[in-house]
C-alpha angles and dihedrals in degrees: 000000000000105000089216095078092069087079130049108273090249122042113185086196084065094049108139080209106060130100144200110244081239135049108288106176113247097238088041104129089213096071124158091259085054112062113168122188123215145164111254147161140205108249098216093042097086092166105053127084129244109275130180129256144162128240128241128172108307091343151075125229116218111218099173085060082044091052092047086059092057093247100132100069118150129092122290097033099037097110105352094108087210094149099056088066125101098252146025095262118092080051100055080048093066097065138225104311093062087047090060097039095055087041094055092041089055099044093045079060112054097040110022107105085222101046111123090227087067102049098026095081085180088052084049099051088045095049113024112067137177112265092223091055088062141074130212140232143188100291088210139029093234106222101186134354137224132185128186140178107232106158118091090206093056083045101055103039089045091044087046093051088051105030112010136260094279084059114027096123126058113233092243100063106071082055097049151005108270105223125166111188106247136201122287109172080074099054107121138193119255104269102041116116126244116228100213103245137234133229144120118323130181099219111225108273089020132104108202128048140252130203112244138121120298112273087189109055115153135162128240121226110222156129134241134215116219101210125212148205092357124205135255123280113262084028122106126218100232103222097242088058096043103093087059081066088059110082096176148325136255137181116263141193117188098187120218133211090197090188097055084041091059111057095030095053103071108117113358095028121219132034125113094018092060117018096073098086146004121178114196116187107255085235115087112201113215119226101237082052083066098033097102090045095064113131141177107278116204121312103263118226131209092033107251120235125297086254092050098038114111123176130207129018105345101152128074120229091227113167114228135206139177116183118186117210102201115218087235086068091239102152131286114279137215108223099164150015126177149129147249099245108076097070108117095210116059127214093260091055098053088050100049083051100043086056100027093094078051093255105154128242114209127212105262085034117142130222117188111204098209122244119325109223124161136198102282121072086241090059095063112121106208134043093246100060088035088053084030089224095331100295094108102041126197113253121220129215084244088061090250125125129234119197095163133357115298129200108290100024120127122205120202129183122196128171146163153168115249119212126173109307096346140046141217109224136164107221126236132306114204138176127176114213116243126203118260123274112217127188131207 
């Protein structure tokens, strides 16, 4: 399956060509052909509700306003008012004609000669706002939550730490995509802080555990896939219609007390070590928005299974970053920087296996698509793999080391794909470490 034909061959809102009415930086990650949309409020507006809106350039674009001024006319937005709730929701429900009909409608008016929005100054004053004047919110109420552990490269140095490099894959991955649900009353937007958590631990020379805070706690570069509009209960998602269930992306970290992981995991895998936090970037990335970026992912071998075999591109070239800013103040630094495409399981296939017992997807719901590591030492997306278990240890400018987070660090991804002359990016997601609370 070639993920571009998801999308019409030619998409006026991708055009390299196309700009915003108004200046939009070049190496802005929130281009015309980008479009995120978003949940947002005014920060001096105490009284109004959270309302959508989509990003461009330094600013946010209000469509609920847009909506007030009768802009958004075809049909399946004329009168629905979808724009004026508090997530992203109502309107992923809604499936993929409203999607491109919003898309269209939002695009026509930021660059179209002709739009209202360029030539109505009181329409722009009411609708175009300074990013910094807003705050964000969750863009989704995340029903149910979903992580896997697509990349080979995360797969095998995590599998040869534990098992050995004979054995450093199970016999079952190569076959399928790994997923455990997660936890989604704990994702959290980028900026909220994580409290390190506590848990059992097994101190080094002991057998038996303590309860204490995590003294391993590390982040997870990924990112994650907003489903919608999900399918009924009892009824697959084939794999060459799966990537009409993903409505957009977003950056995820799905922190890790890697201590408290590995003794709990043993037989049934994640739980405390993983269900204290989740921090999603507040920018969802719609899929059509991705759609020219698509890329080959890794040869796959042995050949998967007919309902999980997809032909063509079906991969993105997104570039990937994680920066750590140490607590000492020593300078940022740079602890990974991957792609995308390395994953070995593709989105569609996540999504065809996550159905194909005829579990159902909702529209809001979340897929994780496990830490994104690539071949190079530099590429790989977690501290554990980067430190390989703490025995190389990252060197500040200061001259400390770092093997895991400590109290005061802050941890921020960032990512994006870069065209000719823009870029569609997702923004940051960013989370600072807090000390333990323990209770007696």
């Amino acid at each position: 399956m070639n993920v571009s034909k998801s999308s019409p061959k030619v998409d006026p809102t991708t055009d390299p060509k196309l700009r915003a009415f108004f200046h939009v930086a070049e190496d802005s990650p929130f281009s015309v052909q980008n479009l995120p949309y978003g949940v947002f409020r005014k920060k001096e507006d105490t009284l109004r509700t959270a309302r959508i809106g989509v990003a461009i350039g330094d600013k946010v674009l209000d469509l609920a306003a847009l909506d007030a001024f009768g802009q958004f006319t075809g049909p399946n937005l004329k009168g629905k008012k979808v724009f004026s709730a508090q997530s992203l929701n109502a309107f992923i429900a809604m499936g993929r004609p409203a999607w491109r009909e919003a898309r269209l409608t939002i695009s026509a008016l930021l660059t179209s000669p002709d739009s209202e929005l360029r030539n109505d100054t009181f329409l722009q004053q009411r609708a175009l706002i300074d990013m910094t004047a807003c705050e964000m919110m969750l863009p989704v109420e995340v029903g149910d939550y979903t992580d896997f552990y697509a990349s080979r490269h995360h797969a095998t140095n995590v599998g040869t730490m534990l098992r050995g490099a004979e054995n450093a894959l199970n016999p079952n991955w190569l076959h399928l995509p790994v997923g455990y649900h997660g936890r989604s009353s704990s994702v959290v937007l980028s900026g909220a802080d994580i409290v390190r958590p506590c848990g059992q631990i097994v101190p080094p020379g002991s057998e038996t555990p303590i309860f204490a805070p995590s003294r391993s706690l590390d982040y997870e570069l990924e990112v994650g896939i907003v489903v919608g509009p999900g399918n009924a209960l009892g009824e697959p998602v084939p794999v060459e219609r799966a990537v009409g269930q993903v409505f957009g992306m977003v950056l995820l970290n799905d922190w890790s007390a890697r201590d408290i992981q590995k003794w709990e995991y043993q037989p049934l895998g994640p739980f405390l070590g993983k269900n204290f936090a989740t921090t999603i970037s507040p920018w969802v990335v719609p899929i059509d928005a991705l759609i020219p970026f698509c890329c080959a992912g890794p040869e796959q071998d042995p050949e998967p299974l007919p309902y999980l075999q997809t032909r063509g591109k079906a991969s993105f070239d997104i570039h990937l970053e994680a920066h750590l800013y140490p607590h000492d103040g020593s300078d940022a630094l740079l602890a990974c920087a991957t792609n995308y495409n390395h994953l070995y399981w593709n989105v569609a296939q996540m999504i065809a296996h996550h159905t194909s017992n005829g579990c159902n997807l909702r529209a809001g719901d979340l897929l994780g698509t496990g830490t994104v590591s690539g071949p190079e030492k530099e590429s790989r997306g977690c501290l554990l793999e980067r430190t390989w278990k703490g025995e190389e240890p990252l060197e500040l400018s200061s001259g400390a080391k770092r093997t895991y987070l400590e109290d005061g660090d802050l941890l921020t991804l960032t990512g994006w794909c870069q065209g000719e002359g823009y870029r569609v990016g997702f923004g940051e997601c960013a989370g600072r470490i807090l000390p333990a609370r323990i209770s007696h």
